[in-house]
Short mmCIF file of C-alpha atoms and ligand atoms in Angstrom, two decimals:
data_model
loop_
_atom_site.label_atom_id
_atom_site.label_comp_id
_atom_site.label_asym_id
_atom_site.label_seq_id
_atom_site.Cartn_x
_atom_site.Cartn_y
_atom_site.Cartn_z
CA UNK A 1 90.64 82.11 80.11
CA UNK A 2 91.05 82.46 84.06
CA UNK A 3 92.73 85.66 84.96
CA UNK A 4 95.78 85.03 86.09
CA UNK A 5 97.63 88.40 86.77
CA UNK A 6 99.31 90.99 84.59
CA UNK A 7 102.26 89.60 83.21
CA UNK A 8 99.53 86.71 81.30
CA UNK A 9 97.48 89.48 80.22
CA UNK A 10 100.00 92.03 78.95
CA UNK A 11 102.71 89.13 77.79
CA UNK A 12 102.78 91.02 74.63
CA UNK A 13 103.98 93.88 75.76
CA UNK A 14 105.97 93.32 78.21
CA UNK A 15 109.84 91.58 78.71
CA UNK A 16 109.09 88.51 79.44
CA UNK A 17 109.41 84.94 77.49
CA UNK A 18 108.17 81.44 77.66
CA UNK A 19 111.26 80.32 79.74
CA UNK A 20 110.47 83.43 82.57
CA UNK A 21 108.65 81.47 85.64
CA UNK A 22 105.71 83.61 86.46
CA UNK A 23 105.66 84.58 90.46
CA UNK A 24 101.85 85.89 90.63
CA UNK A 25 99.57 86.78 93.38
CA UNK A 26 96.44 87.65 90.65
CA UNK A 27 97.90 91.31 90.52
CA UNK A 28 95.84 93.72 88.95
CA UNK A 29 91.81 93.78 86.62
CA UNK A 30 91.73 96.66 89.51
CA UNK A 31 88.33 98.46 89.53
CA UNK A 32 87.75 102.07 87.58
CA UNK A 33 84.67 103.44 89.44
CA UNK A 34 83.27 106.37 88.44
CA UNK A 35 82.97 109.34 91.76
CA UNK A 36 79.96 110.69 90.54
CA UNK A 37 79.33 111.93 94.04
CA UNK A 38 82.30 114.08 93.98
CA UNK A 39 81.66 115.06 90.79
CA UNK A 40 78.36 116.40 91.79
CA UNK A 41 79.82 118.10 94.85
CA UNK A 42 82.69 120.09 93.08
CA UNK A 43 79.66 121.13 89.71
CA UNK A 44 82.50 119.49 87.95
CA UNK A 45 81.63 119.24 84.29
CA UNK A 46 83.23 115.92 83.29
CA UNK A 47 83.58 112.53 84.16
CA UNK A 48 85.51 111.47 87.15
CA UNK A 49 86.94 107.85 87.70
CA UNK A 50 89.19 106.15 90.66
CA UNK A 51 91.17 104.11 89.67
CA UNK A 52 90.97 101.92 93.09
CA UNK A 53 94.59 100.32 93.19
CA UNK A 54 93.99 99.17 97.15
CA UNK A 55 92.17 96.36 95.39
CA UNK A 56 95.61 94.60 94.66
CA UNK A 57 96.53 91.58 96.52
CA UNK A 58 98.74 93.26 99.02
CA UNK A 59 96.42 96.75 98.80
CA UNK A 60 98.83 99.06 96.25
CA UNK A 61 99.62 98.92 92.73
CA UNK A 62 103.29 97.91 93.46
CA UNK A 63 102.01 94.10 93.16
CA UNK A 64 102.28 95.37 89.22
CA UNK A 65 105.41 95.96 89.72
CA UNK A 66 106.30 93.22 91.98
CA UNK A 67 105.50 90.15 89.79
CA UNK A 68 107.84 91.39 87.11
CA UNK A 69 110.91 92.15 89.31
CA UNK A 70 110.55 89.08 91.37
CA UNK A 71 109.86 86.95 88.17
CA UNK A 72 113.03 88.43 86.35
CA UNK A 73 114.56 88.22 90.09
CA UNK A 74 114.29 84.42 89.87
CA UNK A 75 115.31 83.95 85.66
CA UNK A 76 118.44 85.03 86.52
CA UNK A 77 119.11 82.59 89.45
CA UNK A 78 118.78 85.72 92.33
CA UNK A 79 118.02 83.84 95.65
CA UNK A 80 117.37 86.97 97.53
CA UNK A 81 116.07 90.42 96.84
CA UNK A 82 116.26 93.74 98.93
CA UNK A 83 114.52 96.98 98.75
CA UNK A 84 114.01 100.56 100.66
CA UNK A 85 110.81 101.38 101.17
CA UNK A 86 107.57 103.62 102.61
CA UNK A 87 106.29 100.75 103.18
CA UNK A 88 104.20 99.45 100.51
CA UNK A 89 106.73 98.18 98.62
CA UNK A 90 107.96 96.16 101.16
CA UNK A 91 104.48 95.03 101.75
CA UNK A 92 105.03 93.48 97.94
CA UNK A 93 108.37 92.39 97.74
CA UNK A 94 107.73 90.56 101.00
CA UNK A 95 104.57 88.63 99.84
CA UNK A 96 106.00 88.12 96.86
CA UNK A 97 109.34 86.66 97.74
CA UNK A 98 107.27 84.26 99.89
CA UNK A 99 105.63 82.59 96.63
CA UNK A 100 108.97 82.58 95.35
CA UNK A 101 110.62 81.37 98.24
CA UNK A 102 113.71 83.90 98.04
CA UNK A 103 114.77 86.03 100.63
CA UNK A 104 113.71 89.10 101.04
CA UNK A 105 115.19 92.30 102.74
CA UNK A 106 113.78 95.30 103.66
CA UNK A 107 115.06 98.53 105.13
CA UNK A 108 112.35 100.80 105.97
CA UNK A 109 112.68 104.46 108.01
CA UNK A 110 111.92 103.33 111.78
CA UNK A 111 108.32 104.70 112.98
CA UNK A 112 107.96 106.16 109.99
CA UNK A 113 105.60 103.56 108.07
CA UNK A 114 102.07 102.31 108.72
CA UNK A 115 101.37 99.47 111.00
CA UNK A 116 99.35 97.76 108.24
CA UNK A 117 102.32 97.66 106.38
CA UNK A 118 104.75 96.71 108.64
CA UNK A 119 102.42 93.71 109.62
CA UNK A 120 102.38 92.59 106.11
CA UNK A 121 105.76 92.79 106.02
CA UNK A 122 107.00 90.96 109.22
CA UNK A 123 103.88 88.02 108.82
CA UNK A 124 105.58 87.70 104.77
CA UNK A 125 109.01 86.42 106.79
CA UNK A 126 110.64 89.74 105.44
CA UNK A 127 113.75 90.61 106.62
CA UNK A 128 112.78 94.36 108.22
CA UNK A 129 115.43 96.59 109.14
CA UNK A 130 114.21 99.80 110.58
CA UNK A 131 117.40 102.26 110.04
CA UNK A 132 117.53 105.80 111.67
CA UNK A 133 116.97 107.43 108.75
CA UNK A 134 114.27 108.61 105.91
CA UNK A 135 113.17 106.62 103.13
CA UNK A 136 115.98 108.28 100.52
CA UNK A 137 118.87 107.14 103.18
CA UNK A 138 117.31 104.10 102.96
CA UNK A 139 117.18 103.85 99.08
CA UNK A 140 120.96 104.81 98.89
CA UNK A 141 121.85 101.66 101.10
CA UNK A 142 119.97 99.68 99.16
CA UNK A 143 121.20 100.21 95.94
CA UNK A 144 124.66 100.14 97.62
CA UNK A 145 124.22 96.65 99.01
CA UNK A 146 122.84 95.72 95.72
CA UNK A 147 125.62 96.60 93.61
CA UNK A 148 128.01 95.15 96.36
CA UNK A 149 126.65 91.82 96.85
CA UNK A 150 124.26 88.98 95.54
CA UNK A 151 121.11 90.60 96.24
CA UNK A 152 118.71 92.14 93.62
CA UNK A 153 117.33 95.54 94.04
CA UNK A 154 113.36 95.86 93.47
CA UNK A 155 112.48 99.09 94.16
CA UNK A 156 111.39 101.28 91.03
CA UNK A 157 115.27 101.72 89.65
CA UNK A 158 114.34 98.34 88.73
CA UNK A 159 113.40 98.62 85.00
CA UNK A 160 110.70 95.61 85.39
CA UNK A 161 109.27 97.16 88.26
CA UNK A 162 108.05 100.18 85.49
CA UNK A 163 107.19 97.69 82.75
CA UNK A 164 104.46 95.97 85.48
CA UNK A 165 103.25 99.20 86.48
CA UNK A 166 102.22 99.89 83.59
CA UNK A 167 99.90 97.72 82.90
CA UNK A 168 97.73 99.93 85.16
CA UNK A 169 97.20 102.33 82.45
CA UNK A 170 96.21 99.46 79.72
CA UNK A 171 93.29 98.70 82.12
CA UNK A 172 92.49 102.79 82.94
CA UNK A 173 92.26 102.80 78.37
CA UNK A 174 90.38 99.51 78.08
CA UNK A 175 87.96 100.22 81.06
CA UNK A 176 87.14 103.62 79.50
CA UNK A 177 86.91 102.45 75.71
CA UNK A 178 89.30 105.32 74.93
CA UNK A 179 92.16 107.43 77.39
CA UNK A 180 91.02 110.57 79.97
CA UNK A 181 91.73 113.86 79.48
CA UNK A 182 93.55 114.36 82.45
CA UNK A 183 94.96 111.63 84.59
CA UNK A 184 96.02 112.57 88.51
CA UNK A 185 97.91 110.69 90.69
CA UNK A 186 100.46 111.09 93.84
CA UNK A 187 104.09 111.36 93.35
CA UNK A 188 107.20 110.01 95.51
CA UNK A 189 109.49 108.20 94.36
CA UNK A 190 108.78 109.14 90.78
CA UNK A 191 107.99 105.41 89.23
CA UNK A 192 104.88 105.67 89.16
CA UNK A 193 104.17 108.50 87.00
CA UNK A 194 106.97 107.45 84.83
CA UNK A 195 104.79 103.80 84.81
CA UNK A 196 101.73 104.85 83.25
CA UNK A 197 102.70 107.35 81.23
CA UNK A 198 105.04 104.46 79.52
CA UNK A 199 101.87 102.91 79.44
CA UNK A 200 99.39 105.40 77.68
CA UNK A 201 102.37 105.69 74.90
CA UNK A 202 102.05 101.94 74.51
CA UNK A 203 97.94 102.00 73.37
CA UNK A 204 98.74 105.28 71.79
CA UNK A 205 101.19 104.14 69.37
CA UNK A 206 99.05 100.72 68.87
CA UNK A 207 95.79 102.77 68.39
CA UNK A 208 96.78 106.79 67.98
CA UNK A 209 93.04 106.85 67.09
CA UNK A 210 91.51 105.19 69.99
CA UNK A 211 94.09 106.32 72.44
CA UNK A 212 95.13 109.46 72.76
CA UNK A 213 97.74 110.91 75.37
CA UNK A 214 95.95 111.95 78.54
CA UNK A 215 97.85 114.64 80.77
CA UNK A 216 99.69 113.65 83.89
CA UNK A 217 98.66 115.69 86.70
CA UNK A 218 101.31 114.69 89.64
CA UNK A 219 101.13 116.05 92.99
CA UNK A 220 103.43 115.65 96.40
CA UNK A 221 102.62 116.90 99.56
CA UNK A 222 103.69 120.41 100.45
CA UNK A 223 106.26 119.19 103.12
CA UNK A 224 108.06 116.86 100.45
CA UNK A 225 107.42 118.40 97.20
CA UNK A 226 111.37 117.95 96.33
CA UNK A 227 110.21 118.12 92.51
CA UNK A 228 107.80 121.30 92.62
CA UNK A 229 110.51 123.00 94.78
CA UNK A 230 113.43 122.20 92.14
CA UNK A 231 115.76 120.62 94.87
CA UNK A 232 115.96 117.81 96.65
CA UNK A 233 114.19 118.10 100.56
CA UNK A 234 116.77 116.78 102.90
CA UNK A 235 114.10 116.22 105.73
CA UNK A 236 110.66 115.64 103.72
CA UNK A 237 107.71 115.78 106.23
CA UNK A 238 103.84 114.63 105.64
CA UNK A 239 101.28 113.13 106.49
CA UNK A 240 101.23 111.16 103.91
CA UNK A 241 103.78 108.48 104.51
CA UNK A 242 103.83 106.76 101.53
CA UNK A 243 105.21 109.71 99.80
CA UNK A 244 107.63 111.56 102.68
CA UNK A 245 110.35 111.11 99.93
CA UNK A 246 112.66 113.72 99.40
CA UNK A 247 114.73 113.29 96.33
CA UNK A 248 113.10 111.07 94.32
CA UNK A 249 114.92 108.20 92.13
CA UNK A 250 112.58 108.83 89.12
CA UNK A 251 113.36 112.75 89.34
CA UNK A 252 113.98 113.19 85.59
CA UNK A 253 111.32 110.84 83.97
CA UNK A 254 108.85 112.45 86.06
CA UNK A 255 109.35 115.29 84.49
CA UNK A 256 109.98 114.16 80.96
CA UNK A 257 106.32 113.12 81.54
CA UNK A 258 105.00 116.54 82.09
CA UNK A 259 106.55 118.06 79.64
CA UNK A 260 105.76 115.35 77.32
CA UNK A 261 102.01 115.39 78.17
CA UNK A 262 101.66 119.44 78.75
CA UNK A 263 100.76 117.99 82.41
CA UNK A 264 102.05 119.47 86.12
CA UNK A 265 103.77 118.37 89.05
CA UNK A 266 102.06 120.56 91.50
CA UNK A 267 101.63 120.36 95.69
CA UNK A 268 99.45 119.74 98.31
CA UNK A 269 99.27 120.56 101.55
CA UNK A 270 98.46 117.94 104.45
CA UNK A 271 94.96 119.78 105.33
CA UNK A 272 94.07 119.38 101.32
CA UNK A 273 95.18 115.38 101.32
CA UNK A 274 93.09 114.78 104.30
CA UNK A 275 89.83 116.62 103.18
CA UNK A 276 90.16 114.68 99.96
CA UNK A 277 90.91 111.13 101.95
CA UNK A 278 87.68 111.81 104.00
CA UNK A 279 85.42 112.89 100.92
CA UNK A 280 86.78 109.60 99.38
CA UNK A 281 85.63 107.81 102.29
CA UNK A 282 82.68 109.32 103.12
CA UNK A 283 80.97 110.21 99.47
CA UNK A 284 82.05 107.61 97.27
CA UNK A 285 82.46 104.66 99.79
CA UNK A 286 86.18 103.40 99.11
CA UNK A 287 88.52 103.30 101.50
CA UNK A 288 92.34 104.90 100.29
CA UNK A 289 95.49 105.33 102.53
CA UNK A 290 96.38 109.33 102.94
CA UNK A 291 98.96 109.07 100.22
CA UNK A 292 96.41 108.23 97.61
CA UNK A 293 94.02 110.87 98.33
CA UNK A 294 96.73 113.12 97.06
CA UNK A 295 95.44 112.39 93.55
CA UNK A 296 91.63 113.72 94.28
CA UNK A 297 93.23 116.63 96.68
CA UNK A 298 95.28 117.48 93.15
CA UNK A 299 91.62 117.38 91.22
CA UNK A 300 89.73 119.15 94.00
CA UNK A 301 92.43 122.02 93.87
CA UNK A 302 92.19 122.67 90.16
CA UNK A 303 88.56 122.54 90.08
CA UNK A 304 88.32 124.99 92.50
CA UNK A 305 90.76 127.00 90.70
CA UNK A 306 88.24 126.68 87.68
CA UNK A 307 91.38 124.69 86.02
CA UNK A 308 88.98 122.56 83.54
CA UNK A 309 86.19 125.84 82.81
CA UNK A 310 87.06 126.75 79.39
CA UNK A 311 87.65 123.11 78.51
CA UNK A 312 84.53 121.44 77.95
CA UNK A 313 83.74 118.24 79.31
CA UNK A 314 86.45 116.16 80.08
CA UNK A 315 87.19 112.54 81.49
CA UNK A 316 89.56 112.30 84.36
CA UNK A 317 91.20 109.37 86.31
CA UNK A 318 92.00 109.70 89.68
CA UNK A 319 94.74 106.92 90.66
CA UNK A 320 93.69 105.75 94.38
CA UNK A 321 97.16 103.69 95.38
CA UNK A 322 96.68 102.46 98.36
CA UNK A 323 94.24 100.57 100.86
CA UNK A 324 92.91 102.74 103.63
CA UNK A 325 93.22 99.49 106.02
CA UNK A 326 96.55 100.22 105.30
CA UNK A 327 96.65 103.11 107.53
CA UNK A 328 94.18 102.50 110.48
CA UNK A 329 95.49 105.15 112.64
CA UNK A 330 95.42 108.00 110.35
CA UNK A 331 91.69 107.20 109.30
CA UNK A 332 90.69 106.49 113.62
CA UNK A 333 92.41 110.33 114.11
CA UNK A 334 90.52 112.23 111.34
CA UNK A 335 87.56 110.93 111.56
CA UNK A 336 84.50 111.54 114.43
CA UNK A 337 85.20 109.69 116.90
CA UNK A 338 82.74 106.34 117.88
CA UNK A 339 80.90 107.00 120.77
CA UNK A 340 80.21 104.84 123.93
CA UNK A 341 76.95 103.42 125.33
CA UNK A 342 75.28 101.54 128.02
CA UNK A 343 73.26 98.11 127.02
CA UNK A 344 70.33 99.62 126.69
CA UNK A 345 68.13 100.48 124.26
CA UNK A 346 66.42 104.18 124.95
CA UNK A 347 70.50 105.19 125.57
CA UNK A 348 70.76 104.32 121.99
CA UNK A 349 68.21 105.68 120.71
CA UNK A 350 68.89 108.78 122.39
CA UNK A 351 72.04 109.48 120.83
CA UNK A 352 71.42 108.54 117.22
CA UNK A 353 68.29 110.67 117.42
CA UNK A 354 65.65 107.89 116.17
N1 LIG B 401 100.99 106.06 96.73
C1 LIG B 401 101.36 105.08 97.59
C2 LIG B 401 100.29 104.44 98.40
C3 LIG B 401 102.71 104.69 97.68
O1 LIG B 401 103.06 103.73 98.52
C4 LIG B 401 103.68 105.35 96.89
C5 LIG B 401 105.09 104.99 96.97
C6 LIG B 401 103.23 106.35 96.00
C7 LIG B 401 101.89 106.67 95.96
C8 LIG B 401 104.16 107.09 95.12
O2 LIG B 401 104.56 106.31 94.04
O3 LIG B 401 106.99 106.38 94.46
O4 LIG B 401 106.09 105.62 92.28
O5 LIG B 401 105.94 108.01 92.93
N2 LIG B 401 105.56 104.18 97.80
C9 LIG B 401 106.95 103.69 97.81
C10 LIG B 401 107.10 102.60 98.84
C11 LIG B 401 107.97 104.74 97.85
O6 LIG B 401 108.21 102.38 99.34
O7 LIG B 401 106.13 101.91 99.13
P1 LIG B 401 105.97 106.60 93.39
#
């Protein structure tokens, strides 16, 4: 059969039934590439995988999440649907809206999110409202005008928006043949780590053989680590946009997942998530947005710290969220800079050293 997104794959095990219409963009059957680059660069002993979530139609792996809370969105006769966002998720809930032909809200902290995501935002027909506040301002008014008026919320609070998500773990289990060891992966609002871990649970208790639980390895960055610090931040800083959230929705079942898993929620600073995005970029070839290259900064911190050296050899996952095109800026800014030249051939030469 045709793939047709994650909700047709997974019916089975997720809330859906024959009379649900299906709002799909293809979501999902991301790649799981092994870094063996990295690998070789850090003498890691193991097995390390990216799990390359840019590949989604709108370039994150809240298009998971985004076909079930739009689909249950339009089963129960919502015409419009409104979230708070990084940016990302209003990326989603604005292309997906647009198949479904509901309006779609957004409120989004102003000059705060990518341009890549802003675009894909305005060019869905998105309703963007840039408030003069952060990203958990923004959530509150959302979930205020949500419970005021006719207007679903579809940010992560939204129990569909975990059951898509994790479907990402399903594919992590089936790509491997088994589950990793260890499974890292950014943290900001909290859903996400929640998502999968829902999701390793699922294959475990279908095949406790097969599957066994991996640990979740979460990480924020330094300036809006609201989780690592035990309180909430009240003005969360980072490069990192995507995850410059300061008291995260998903708090507690972040944490449930830790504990549950023997895993961490640890930190990293901005210098560590940028080293990571460019060894992403430059030694294994795929292109993440800052936020996602908190996952490999997590793994490239505890290898260091010999984390995995009594362990043996061990499979890991490192969750890549987010495209890099995302995020031009931050990539043009830490990276050498292109250089100019005359038309002319011995000028060329000369400076790439032929
Ligand atoms: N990585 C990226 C690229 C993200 O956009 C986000 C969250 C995360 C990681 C963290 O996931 O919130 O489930 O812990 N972005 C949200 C947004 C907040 O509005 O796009 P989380």
């Amino acid at each position: 059969m045709p793939y047709k997104g994650i909700i047709e794959k997974y019916r089975k095990y997720l809330p859906v039934s024959d009379e649900t219409p299906i709002i799909s963009l293809h979501e999902g059957n991301t790649p799981l590439i092994q870094a063996k680059n990295i690998s070789k660069k850090l003498n890691f002993n193991g097995e390390v995988y990216l799990k390359f979530e840019g590949m989604n139609p709108t370039g994150s792996f809240k298009d998971r999440g985004m076909t079930m809370a739009i689909s249950k969105a339009i089963e129960s006769g919502s015409k419009a649907v409104i979230c708070a966002s990084t940016g990302n998720t209003s990326a989603s809930a604005a292309a997906y809206a647009a198949k479904a032909k509901i309006k779609c809200v957004v409120l989004i902290p102003e000059g705060k999110i990518s341009f890549g995501k802003l675009s894909q935002a305005v060019i869905h027909g998105a309703e963007v409202l840039e408030i003069d506040g952060n990203f958990d301002e923004a959530l509150d008014l959302a979930k205020d005008l949500s419970s005021r008026y006719p207007i679903t919320l579809v940010n992560s609070i939204n129990p569909f928006r975990i059951e898509g998500q994790k479907t990402a773990a399903y594919e992590v289990c089936e790509s491997l043949e088994e589950s990793p060891d260890y499974q890292f992966m950014p943290v900001g609002n909290a859903g996400n780590i929640a998502a999968y871990w829902k999701g390793y649970k699922d294959y475990n208790k279908a095949e406790p053989e097969k599957y066994t639980l991996p640990k979740m390895m979460g990480f924020q960055a330094a300036g809006s680590a609201p989780i690592v610090e035990g309180h909430p931040i009240a003005n969360p800083e980072t490069v990192a946009t995507a995850i410059r959230i300061g008291n995260p929705a998903s708090w507690k079942i972040a944490e449930e997942a830790r504990d549950e898993s023997c895993g961490v929620i640890d930190k990293i600073t901005d210098e560590e998530i940028l080293e990571a995005y460019r060894i992403v970029a430059a030694t294994e070839g795929i292109f993440c947005e800052p936020a996602s290259a908190a996952s490999v900064a997590g793994f490239i911190k505890y290898t260091r710290q010999n984390y995995f050296k009594d362990i043996g050899p061990v499979k890991v996952v490192c969750v890549l969220t987010g495209h890099g095109l995302k995020d031009p800026n931050t990539a043009v800014t830490n990276a050498a800079k292109s250089k100019k030249v005359r038309v002319n051939i011995e000028d060329i030469v000369s400076v790439i050293g032929l």
